[in-house]
Tab-separated table of C-alpha atoms in Angstrom:
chain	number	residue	atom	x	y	z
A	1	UNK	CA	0.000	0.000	0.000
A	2	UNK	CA	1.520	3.182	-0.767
A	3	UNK	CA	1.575	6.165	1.399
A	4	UNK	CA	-1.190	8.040	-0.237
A	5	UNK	CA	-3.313	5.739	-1.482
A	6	UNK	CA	-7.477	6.232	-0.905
A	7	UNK	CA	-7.331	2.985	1.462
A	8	UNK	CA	-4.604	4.616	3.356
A	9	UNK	CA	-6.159	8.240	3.690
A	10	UNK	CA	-9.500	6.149	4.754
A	11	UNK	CA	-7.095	4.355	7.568
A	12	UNK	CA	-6.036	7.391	8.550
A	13	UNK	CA	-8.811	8.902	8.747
A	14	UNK	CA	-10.599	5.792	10.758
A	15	UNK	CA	-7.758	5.970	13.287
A	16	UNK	CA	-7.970	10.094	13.683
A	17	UNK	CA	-11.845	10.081	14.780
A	18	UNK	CA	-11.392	6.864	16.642
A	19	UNK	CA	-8.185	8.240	18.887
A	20	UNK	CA	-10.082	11.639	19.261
A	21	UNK	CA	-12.982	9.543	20.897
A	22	UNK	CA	-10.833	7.894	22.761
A	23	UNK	CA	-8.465	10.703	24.093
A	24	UNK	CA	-11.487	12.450	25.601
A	25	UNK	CA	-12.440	9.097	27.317
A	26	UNK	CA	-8.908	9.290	28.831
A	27	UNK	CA	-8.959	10.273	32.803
A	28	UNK	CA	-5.256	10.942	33.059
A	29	UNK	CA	-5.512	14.827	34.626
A	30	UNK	CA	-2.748	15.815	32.605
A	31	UNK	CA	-4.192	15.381	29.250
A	32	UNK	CA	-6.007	18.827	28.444
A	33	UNK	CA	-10.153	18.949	27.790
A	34	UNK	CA	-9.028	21.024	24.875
A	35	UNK	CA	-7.159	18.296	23.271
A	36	UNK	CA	-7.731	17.648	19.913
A	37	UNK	CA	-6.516	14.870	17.149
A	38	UNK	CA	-5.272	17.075	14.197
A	39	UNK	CA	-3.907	14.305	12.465
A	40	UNK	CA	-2.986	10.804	11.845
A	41	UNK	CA	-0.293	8.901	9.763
A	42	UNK	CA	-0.303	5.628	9.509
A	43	UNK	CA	2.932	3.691	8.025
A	44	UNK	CA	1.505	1.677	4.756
A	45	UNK	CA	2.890	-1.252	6.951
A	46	UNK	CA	0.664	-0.836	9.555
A	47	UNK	CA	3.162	-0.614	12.189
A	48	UNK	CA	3.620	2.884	13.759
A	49	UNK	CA	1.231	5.758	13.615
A	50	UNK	CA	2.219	9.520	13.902
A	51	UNK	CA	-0.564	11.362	16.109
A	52	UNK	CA	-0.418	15.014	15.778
A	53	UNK	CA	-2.093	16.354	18.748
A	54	UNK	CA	-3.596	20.372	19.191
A	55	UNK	CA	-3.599	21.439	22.845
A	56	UNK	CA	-5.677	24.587	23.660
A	57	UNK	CA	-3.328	26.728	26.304
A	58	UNK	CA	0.137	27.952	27.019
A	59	UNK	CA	3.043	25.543	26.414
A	60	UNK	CA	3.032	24.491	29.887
A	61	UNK	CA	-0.817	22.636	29.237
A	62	UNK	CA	0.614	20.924	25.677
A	63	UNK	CA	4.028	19.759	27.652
A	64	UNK	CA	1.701	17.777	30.473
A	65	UNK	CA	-0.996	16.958	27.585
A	66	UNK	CA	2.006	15.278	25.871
A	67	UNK	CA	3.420	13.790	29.241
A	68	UNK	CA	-0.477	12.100	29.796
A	69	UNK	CA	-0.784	10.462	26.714
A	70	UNK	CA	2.585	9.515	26.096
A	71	UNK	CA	2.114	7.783	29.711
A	72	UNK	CA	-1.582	6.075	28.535
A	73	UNK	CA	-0.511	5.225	24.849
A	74	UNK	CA	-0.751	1.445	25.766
A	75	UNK	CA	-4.160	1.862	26.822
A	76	UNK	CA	-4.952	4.407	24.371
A	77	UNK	CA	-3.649	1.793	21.628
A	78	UNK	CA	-5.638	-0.787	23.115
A	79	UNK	CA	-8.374	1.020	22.639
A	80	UNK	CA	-7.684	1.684	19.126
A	81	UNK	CA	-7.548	-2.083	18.775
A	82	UNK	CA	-10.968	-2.331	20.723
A	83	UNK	CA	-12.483	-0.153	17.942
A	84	UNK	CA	-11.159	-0.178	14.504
A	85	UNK	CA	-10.482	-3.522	12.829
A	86	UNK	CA	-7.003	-3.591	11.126
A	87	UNK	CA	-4.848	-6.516	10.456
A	88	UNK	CA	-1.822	-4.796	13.263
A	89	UNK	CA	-2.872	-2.062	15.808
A	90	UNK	CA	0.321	0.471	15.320
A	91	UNK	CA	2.824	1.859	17.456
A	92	UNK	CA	1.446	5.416	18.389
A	93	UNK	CA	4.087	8.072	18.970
A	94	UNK	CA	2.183	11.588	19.900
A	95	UNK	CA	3.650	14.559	18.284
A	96	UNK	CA	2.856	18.491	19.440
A	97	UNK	CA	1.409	20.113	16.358
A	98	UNK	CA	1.046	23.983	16.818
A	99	UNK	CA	0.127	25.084	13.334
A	100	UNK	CA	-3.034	26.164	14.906
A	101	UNK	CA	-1.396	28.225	17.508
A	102	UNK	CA	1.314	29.399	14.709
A	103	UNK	CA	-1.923	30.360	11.839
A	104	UNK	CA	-3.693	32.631	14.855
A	105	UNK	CA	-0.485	34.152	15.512
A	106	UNK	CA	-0.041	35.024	11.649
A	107	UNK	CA	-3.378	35.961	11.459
A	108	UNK	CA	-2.867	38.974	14.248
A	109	UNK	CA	0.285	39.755	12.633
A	110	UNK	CA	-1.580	40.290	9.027
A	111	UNK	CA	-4.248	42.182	10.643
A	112	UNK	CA	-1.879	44.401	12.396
A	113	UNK	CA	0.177	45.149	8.933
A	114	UNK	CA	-2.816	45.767	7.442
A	115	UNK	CA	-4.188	48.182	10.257
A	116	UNK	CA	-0.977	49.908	9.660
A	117	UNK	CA	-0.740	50.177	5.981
A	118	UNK	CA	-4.950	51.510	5.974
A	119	UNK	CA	-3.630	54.138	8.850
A	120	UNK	CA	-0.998	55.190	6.372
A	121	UNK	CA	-2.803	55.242	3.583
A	122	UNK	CA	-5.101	57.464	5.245
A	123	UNK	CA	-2.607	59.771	6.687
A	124	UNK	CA	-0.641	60.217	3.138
A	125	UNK	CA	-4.487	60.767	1.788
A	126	UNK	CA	-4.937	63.989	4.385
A	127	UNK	CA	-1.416	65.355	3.500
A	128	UNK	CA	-2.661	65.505	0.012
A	129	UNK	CA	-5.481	66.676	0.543
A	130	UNK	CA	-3.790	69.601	2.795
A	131	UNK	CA	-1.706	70.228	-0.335
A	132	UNK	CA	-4.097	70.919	-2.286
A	133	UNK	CA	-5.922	73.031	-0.482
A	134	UNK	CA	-2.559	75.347	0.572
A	135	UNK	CA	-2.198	75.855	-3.677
């Protein structure tokens, strides 16, 4: 199976709303109730599985989030086994994705440059204006 074929998009898809599920059910108090499954990869071997994982906070709730699943991923795999039906339940390895932190970041950055450039546009718009009334 290659890396981006349909059935492997469809297993990775399977395993993302199936570990969501089960990260909620999770009662570790380190893992975050704003913990969310952003994405899944799933070797075309079926052995390992990359688990991006979105924590809503400061770094110090995404560094115990980590901490709390890294410590349940046996259970949290045996879950996985419990509910979708593949030939080999992978290896999970949890990785910190802050894209989502990183794209609201950029987004206040774009609105402040472009807060800026409207303020100067106006400002360059009055000094013409002033110039043409002083002729």
């Amino acid at each position: 199976m290659r890396k981006n074929s349909v059935k492997n998009r469809r297993i990775n898809d399977e395993v993302r709303k199936a570990l969501a599920a089960i990260v909620r059910d999770v009662k570790d108090p380190r893992i975050s109730p704003l913990t969310s499954i952003t994405g899944t990869e799933v070797a075309p071997d079926l052995k390992t599985c990359k688990v991006y994982v979105s924590v809503y906070g400061d770094s110090e709730a995404g560094t115990r989030t980590m901490e709390g699943l890294k410590s349940a991923s046996r259970f949290i795999r045996g879950e996985l086994a419990r509910k979708v039906n593949l030939r080999n339940t992978p290896e999970l390895t949890f990785v910190l994705d802050d894209s989502i932190a990183y794209g609201v970041a950029m987004s206040h950055r774009i609105d402040e440059v472009t807060a800026a450039d409207r303020n100067a546009e106006l400002a360059r718009g009055q000094e013409t204006d002033e110039s043409i009334q002083d002729e």
